[in-house]
mmCIF file of C-alpha atoms and ligand atoms in Angstrom:
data_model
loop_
_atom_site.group_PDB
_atom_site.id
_atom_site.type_symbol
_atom_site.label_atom_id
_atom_site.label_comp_id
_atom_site.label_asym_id
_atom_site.label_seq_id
_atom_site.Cartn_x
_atom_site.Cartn_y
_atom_site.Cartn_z
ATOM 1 C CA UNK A 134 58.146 54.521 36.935
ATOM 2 C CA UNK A 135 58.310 51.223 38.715
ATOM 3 C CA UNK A 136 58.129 53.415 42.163
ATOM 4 C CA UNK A 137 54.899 55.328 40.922
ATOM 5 C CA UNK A 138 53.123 51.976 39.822
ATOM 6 C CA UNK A 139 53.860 49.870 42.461
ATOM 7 C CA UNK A 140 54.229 52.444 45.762
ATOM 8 C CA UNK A 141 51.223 54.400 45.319
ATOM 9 C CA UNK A 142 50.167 52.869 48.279
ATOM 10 C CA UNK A 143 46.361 52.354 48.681
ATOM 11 C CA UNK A 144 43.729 51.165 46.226
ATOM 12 C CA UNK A 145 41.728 54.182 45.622
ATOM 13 C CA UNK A 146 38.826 53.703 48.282
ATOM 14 C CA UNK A 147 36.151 54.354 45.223
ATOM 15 C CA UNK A 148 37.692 51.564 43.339
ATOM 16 C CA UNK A 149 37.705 48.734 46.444
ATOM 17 C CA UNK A 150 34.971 45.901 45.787
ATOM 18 C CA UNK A 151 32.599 46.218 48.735
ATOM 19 C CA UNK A 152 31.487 42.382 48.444
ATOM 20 C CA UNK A 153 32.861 39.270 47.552
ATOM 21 C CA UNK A 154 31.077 39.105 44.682
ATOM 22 C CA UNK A 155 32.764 42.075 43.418
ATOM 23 C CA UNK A 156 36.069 40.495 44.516
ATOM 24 C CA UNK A 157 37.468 38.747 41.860
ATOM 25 C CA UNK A 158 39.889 35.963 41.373
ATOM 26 C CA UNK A 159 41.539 34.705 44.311
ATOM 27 C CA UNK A 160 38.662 31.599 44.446
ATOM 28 C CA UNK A 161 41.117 29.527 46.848
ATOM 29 C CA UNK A 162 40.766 32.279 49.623
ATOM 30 C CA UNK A 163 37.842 33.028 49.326
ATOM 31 C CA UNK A 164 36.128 29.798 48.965
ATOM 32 C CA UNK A 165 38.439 28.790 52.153
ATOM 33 C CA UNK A 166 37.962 31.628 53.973
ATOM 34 C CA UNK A 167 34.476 31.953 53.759
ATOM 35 C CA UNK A 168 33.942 28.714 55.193
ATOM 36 C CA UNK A 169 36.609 29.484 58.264
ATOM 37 C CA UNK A 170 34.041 33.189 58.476
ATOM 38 C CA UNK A 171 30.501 30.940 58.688
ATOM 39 C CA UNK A 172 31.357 28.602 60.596
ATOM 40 C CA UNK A 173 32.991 31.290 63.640
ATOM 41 C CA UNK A 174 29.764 33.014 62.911
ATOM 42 C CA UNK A 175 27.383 29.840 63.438
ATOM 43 C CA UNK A 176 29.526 28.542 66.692
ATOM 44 C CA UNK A 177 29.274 32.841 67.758
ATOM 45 C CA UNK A 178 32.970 33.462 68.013
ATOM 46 C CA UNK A 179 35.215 35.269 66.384
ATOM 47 C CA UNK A 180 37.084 34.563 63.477
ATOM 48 C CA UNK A 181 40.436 32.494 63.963
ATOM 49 C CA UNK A 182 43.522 34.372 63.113
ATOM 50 C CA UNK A 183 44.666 34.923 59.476
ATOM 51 C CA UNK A 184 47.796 35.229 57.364
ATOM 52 C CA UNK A 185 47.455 36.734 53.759
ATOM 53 C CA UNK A 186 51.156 37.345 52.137
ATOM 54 C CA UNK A 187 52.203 38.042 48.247
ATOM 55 C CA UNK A 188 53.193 40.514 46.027
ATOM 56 C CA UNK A 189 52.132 44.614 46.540
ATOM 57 C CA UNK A 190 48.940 45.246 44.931
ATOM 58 C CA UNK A 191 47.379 41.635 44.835
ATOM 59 C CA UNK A 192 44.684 42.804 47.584
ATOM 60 C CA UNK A 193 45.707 41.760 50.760
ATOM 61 C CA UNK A 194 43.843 44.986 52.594
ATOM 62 C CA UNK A 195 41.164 44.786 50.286
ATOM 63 C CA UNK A 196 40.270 41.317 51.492
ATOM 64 C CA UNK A 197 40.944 42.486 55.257
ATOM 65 C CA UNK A 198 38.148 45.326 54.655
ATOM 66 C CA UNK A 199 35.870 42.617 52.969
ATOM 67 C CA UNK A 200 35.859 40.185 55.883
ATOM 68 C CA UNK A 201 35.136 42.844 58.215
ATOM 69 C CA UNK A 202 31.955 44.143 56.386
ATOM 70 C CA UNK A 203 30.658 40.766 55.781
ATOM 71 C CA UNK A 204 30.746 39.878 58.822
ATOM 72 C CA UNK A 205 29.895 43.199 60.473
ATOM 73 C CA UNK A 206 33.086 43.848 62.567
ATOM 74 C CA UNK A 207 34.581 46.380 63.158
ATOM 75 C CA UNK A 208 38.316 46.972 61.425
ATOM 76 C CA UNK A 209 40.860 48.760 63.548
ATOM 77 C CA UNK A 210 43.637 48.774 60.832
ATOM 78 C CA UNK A 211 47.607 49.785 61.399
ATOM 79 C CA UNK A 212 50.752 48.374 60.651
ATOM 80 C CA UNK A 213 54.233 46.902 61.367
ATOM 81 C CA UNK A 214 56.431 49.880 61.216
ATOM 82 C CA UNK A 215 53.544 52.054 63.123
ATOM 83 C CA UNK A 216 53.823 49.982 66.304
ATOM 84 C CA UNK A 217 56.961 51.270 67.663
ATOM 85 C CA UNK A 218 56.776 50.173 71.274
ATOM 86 C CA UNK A 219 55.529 47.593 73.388
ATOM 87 C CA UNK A 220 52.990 50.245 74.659
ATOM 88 C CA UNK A 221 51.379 50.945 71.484
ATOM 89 C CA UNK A 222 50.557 47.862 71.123
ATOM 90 C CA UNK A 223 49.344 47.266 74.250
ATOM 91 C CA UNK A 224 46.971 50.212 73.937
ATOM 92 C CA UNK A 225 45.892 49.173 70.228
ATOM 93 C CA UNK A 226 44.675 45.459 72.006
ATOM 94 C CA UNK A 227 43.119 46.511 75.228
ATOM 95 C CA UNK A 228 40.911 49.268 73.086
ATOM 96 C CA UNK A 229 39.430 46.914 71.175
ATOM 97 C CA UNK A 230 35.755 45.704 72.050
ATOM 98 C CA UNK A 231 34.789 41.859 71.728
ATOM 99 C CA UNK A 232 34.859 40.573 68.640
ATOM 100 C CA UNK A 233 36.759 43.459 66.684
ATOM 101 C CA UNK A 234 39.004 42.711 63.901
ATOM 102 C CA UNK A 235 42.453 43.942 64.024
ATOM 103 C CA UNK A 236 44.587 44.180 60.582
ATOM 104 C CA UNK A 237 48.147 44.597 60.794
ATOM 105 C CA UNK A 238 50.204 45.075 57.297
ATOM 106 C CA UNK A 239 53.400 44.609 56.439
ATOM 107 C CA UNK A 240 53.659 42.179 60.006
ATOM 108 C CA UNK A 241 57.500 41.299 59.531
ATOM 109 C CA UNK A 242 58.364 44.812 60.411
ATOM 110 C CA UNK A 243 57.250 43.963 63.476
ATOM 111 C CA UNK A 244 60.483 44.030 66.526
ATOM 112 C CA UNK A 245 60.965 40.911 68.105
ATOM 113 C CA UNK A 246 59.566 42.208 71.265
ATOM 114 C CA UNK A 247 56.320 43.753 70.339
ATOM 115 C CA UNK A 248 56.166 40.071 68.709
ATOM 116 C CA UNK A 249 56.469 38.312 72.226
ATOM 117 C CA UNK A 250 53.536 40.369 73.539
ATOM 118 C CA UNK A 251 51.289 39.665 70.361
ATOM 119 C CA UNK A 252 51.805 35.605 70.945
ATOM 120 C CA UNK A 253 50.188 35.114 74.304
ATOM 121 C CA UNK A 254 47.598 37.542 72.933
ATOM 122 C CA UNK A 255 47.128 35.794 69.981
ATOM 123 C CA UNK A 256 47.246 32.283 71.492
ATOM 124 C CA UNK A 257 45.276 33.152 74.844
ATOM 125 C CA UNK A 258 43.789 36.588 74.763
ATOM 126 C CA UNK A 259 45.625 37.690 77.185
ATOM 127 C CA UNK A 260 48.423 40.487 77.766
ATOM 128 C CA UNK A 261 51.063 40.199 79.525
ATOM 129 C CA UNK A 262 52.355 43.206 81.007
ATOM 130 C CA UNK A 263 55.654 44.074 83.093
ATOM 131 C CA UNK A 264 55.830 46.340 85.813
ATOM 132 C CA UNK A 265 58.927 47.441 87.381
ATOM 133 C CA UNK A 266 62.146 46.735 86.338
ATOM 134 C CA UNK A 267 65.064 43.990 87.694
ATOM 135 C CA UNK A 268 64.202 41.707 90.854
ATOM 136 C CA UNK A 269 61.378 43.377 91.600
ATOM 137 C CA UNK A 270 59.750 43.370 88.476
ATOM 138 C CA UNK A 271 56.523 41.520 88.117
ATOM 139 C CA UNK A 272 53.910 40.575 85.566
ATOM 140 C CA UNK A 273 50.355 41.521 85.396
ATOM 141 C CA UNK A 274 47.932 39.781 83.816
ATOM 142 C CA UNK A 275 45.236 41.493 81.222
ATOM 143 C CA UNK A 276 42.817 39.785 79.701
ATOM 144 C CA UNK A 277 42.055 41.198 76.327
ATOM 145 C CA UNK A 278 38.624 41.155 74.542
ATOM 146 C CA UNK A 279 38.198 38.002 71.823
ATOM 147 C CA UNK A 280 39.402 39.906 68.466
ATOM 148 C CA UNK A 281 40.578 38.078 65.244
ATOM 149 C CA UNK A 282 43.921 39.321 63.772
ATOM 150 C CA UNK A 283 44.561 39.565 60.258
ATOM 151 C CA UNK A 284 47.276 40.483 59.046
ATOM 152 C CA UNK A 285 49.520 40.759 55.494
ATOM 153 C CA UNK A 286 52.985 40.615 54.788
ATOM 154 C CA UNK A 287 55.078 40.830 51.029
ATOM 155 C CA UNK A 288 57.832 38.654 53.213
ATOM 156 C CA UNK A 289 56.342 35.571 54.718
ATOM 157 C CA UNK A 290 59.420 34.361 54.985
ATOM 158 C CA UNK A 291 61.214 36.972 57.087
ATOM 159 C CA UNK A 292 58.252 36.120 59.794
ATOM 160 C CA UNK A 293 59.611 34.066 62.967
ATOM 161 C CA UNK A 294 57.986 30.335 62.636
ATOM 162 C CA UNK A 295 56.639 31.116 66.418
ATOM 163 C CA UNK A 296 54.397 33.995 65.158
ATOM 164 C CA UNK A 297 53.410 32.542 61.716
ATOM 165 C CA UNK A 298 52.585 29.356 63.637
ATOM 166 C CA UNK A 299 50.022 31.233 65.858
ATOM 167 C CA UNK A 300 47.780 32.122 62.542
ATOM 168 C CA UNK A 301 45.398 28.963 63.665
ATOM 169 C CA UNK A 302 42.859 30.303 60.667
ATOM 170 C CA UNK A 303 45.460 29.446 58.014
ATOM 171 C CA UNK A 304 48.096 31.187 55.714
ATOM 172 C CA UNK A 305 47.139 32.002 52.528
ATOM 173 C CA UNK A 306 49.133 32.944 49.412
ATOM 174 C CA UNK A 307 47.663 35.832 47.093
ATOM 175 C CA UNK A 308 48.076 35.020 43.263
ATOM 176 C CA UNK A 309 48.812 36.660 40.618
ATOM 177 C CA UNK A 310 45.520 37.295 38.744
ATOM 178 C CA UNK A 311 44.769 36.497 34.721
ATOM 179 C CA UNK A 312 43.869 38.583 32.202
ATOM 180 C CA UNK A 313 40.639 37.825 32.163
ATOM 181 C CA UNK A 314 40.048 38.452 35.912
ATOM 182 C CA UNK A 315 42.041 41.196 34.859
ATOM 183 C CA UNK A 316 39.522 42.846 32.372
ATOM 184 C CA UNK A 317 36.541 42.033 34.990
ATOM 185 C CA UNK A 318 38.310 44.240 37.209
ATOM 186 C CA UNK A 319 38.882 47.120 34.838
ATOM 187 C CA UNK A 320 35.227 47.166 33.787
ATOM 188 C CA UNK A 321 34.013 47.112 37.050
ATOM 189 C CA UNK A 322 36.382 50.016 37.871
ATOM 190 C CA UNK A 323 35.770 51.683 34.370
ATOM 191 C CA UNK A 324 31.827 51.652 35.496
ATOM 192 C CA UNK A 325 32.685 53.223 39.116
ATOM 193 C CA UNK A 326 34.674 56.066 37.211
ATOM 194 C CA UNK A 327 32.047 56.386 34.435
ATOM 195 C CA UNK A 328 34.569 55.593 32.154
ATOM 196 C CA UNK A 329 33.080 53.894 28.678
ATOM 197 C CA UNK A 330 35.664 50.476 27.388
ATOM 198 C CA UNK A 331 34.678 48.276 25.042
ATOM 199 C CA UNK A 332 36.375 44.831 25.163
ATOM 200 C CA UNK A 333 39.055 45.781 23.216
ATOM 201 C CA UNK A 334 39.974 48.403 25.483
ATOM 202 C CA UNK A 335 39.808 46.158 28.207
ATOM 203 C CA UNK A 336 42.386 43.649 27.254
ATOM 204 C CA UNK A 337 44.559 46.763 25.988
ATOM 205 C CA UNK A 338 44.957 47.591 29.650
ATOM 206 C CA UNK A 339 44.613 44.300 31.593
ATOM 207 C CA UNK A 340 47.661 42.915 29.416
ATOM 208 C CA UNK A 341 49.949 45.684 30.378
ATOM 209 C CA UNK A 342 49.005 45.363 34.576
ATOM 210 C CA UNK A 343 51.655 42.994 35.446
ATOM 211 C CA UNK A 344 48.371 40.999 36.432
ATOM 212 C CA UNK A 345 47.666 42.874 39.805
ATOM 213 C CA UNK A 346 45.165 45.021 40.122
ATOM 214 C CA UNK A 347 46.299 48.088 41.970
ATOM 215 C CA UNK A 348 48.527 48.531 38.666
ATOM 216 C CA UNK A 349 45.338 47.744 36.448
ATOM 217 C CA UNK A 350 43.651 50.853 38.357
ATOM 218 C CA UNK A 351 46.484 53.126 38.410
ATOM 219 C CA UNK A 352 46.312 52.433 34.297
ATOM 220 C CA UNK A 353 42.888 52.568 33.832
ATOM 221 C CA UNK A 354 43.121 56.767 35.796
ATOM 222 C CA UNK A 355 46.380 57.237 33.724
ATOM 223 C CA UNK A 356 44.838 56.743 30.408
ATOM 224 C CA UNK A 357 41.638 58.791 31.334
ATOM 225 C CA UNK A 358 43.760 61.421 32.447
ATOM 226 C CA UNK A 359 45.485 61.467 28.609
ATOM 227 C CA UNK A 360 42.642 61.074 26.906
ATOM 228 C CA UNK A 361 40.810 63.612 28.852
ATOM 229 C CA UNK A 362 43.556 66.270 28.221
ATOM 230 C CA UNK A 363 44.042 65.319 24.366
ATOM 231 C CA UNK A 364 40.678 65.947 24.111
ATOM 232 C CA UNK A 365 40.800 61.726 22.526
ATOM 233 C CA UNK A 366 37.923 59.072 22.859
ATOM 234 C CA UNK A 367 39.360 56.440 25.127
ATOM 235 C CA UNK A 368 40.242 53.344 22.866
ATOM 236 C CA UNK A 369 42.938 50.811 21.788
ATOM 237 C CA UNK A 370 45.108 53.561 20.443
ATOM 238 C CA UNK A 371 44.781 56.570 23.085
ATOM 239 C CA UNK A 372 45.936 53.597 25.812
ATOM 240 C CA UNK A 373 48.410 52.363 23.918
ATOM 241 C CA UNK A 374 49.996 55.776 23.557
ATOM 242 C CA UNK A 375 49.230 56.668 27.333
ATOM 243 C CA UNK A 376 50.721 53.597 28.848
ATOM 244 C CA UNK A 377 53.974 54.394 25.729
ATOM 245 C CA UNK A 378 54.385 57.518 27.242
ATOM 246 C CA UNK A 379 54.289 56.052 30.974
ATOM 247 C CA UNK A 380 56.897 53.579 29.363
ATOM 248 C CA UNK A 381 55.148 50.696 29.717
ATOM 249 C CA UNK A 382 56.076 48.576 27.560
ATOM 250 C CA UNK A 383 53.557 45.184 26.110
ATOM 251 C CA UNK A 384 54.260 42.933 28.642
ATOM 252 C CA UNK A 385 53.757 45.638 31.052
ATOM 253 C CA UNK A 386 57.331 45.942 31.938
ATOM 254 C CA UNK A 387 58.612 49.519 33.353
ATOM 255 C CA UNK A 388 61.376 51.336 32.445
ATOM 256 C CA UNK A 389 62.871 49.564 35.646
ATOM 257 C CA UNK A 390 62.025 46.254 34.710
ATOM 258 C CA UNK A 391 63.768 46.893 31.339
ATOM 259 C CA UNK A 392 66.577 48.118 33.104
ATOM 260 C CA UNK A 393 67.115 45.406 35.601
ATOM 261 C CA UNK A 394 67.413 42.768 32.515
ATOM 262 C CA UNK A 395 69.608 45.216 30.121
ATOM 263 C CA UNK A 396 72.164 45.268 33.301
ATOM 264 C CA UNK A 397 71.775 41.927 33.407
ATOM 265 C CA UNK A 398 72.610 40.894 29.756
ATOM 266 C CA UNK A 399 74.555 43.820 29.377
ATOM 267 C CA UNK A 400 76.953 43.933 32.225
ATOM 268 C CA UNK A 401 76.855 40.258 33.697
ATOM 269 C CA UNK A 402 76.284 38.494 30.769
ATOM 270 C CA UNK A 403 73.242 37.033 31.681
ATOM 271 C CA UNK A 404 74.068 36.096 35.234
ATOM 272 C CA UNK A 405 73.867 34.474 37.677
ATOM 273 C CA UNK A 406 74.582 38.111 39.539
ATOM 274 C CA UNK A 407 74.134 38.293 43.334
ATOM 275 C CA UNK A 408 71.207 40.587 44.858
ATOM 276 C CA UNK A 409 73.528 43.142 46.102
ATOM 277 C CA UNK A 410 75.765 43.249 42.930
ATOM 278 C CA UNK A 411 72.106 43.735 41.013
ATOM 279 C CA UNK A 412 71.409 46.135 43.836
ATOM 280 C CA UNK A 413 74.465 48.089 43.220
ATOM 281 C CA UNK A 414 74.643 48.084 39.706
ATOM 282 C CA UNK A 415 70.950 49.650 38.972
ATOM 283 C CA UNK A 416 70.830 51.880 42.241
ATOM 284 C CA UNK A 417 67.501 50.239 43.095
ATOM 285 C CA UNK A 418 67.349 49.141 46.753
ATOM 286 C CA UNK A 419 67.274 45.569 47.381
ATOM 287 C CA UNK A 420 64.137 44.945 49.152
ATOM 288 C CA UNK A 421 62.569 46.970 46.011
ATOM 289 C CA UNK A 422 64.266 44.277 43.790
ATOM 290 C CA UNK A 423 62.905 41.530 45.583
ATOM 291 C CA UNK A 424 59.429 42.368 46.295
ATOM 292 C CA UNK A 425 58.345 44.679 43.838
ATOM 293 C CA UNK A 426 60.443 44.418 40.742
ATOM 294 C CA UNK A 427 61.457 40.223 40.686
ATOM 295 C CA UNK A 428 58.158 38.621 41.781
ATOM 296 C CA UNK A 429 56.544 39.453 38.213
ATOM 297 C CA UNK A 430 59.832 39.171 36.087
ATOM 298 C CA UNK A 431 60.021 35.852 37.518
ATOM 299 C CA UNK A 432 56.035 34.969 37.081
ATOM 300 C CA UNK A 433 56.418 36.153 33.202
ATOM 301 C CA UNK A 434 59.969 33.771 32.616
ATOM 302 C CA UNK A 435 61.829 36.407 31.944
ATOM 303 C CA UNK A 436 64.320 36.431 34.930
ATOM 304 C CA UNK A 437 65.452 33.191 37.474
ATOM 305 C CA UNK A 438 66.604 33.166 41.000
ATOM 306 C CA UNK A 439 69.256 30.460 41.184
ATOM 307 C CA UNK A 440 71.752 29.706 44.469
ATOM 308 C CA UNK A 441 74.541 31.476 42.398
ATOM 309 C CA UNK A 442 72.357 34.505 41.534
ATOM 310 C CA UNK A 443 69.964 35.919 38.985
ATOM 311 C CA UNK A 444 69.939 34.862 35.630
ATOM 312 C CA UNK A 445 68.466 36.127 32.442
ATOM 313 C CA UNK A 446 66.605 34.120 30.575
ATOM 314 C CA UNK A 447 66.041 33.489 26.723
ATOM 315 C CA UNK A 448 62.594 34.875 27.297
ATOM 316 C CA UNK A 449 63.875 37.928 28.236
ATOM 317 C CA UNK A 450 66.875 38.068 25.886
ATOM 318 C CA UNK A 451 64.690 37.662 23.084
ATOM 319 C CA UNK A 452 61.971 40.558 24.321
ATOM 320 C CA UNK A 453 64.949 43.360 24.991
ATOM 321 C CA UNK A 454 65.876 42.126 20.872
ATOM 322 C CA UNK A 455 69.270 41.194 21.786
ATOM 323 C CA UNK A 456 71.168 38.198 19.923
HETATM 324 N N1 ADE B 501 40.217 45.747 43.072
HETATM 325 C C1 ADE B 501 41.366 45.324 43.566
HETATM 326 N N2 ADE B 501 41.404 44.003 43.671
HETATM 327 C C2 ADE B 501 40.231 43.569 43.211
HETATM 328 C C3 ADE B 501 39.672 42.290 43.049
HETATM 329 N N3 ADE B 501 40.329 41.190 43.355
HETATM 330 N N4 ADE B 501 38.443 42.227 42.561
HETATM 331 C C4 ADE B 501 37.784 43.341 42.236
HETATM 332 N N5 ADE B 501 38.255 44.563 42.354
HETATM 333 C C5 ADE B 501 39.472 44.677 42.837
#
């Protein structure tokens, strides 16, 4: 369930705020980054470069699409794993006309080389390009059209300090969002969809969506969907039996989640375990452990990362009932 929730990729394009005053939460960027915006704007230049990293789902692209319509550029968007060669992007950067934004997700899957030939571009505007091979090779010269990069990343940490370092517009951290941003989200959604909530509804939902949105959404269609084919008024009970039967659990935990601390307590005695031993033990890959399933264990107390390993914690002893 954990894969549906969390990989379903996209926020549904209906559902993306169009302004920043539909955005909600995340005051810290945007306060921050509206400033960095107006004052490229008022000096005519283009945006300096910007970082965004976090958990899936927090609204990294979302903001990306948001600074490009406020400030009427244009958003050529790809991503790490899509720019396979030194070529491609080479071709992405000299097609882009002055001023453009480029987005780039999920940077650290970037290759260490195509990473060489961003720097200069990022640093100077300009590419540099060998021709020819051994002795005889030589380097041309390209200067590129001003464009500001953003890009996102889950793994700010597996990012080389030269390239995060080149970000001059700042780095910014996603958080988690409340419930209460939570619920604004949902009824803004719930309005887009035609979908009637009252409050109650609301926090029925926002509790559950391991306080990111993109899960919030994917709830808010799932529970339409059963009350639509129960033929049920959408309230407090029909969610709570939707999200039941999605096995969500109320703190939002998946069926994966649950499983992650049962093999925990259960096996290892509470830890500390190791990553790969965790890895191993629940057949869930690691990276999926550490970006998608951790992060909100952690944020809710109910799991630790130590030195020695992962640990249980009372918190989460106490929620799975065990003594
Ligand atoms: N949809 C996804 N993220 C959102 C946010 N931060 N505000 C409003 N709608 C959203």
């Amino acid at each position: 369930m954990s894969k549906n929730v969390e990989n379903e990729g996209y926020l549904d394009q209906t559902l993306r705020p169009n302004t920043w005053n539909d955005y909600i939460g995340q005051e810290h960027i945007k306060n921050n980054v509206r400033i960095l915006l107006t004052a490229a704007s008022e000096r005519n230049h283009p945006a300096e470069h910007i970082l965004f990293y976090g958990p899936p789902g927090l609204g990294k692209t979302t903001i990306a699409h948001l600074i490009a319509r406020e400030t009427g550029r244009n958003l050529k968007t790809t991503s790490g794993p899509a720019i396979e060669k030194v070529g491609d992007l080479a071709s992405l950067l000299t097609n882009l006309q002055p001023g453009d934004i480029l987005f780039i997700d999920e940077i650290h899957r970037l290759n260490k080389m195509i990473e060489e030939v961003l720097y200069p571009a990022m640093e100077s505007g300009v590419l540099d390009i060998i021709i020819g091979k051994g002795p005889s090779a030589r380097t041309i010269q390209l200067e590129l059209p001003p464009f500001t990069l953003l890009a996102a990343t889950t793994r700010v940490a597996l990012l080389s300090a030269p390239l995060r370092s080149r970000f001059s517009g700042g780095t910014f951290r996603l958080e988690y969002y409340t419930v209460p941003e939570l619920e604004k989200i949902i009824a803004r959604s719930a309005t887009v969809l035609g979908i009637n909530l009252d409050n109650k509804a609301l926090t029925e939902i926002a509790v559950r969506s391991r306080s990111t949105p993109r899960t919030a959404n994917y709830f808010l269609k799932r529970v339409r969907d059963y009350a639509q084919v129960n033929k049920q008024d959408l309230n407090e009970k029909t969610i709570r039996e939707a999200l039941a039967l999605l096995g969500i659990d109320e703190y939002g935990l998946t069926p994966t989640d649950r499983n992650i601390l049962t093999i925990l307590i259960d096996k290892f005695k509470g830890g500390p375990v190791g990553l790969a031993t965790l890895s191993a033990a629940s057949g869930e890959e690691e990276g999926t452990l550490e970006e998608v399933v951790e992060p909100y264990l952690i944020q809710q107390g109910l799991l630790e990362r130590t030195p020695r390993g992962r640990i249980a914690t009372k918190a989460a002893y106490e929620h799975l009932s065990f003594d």
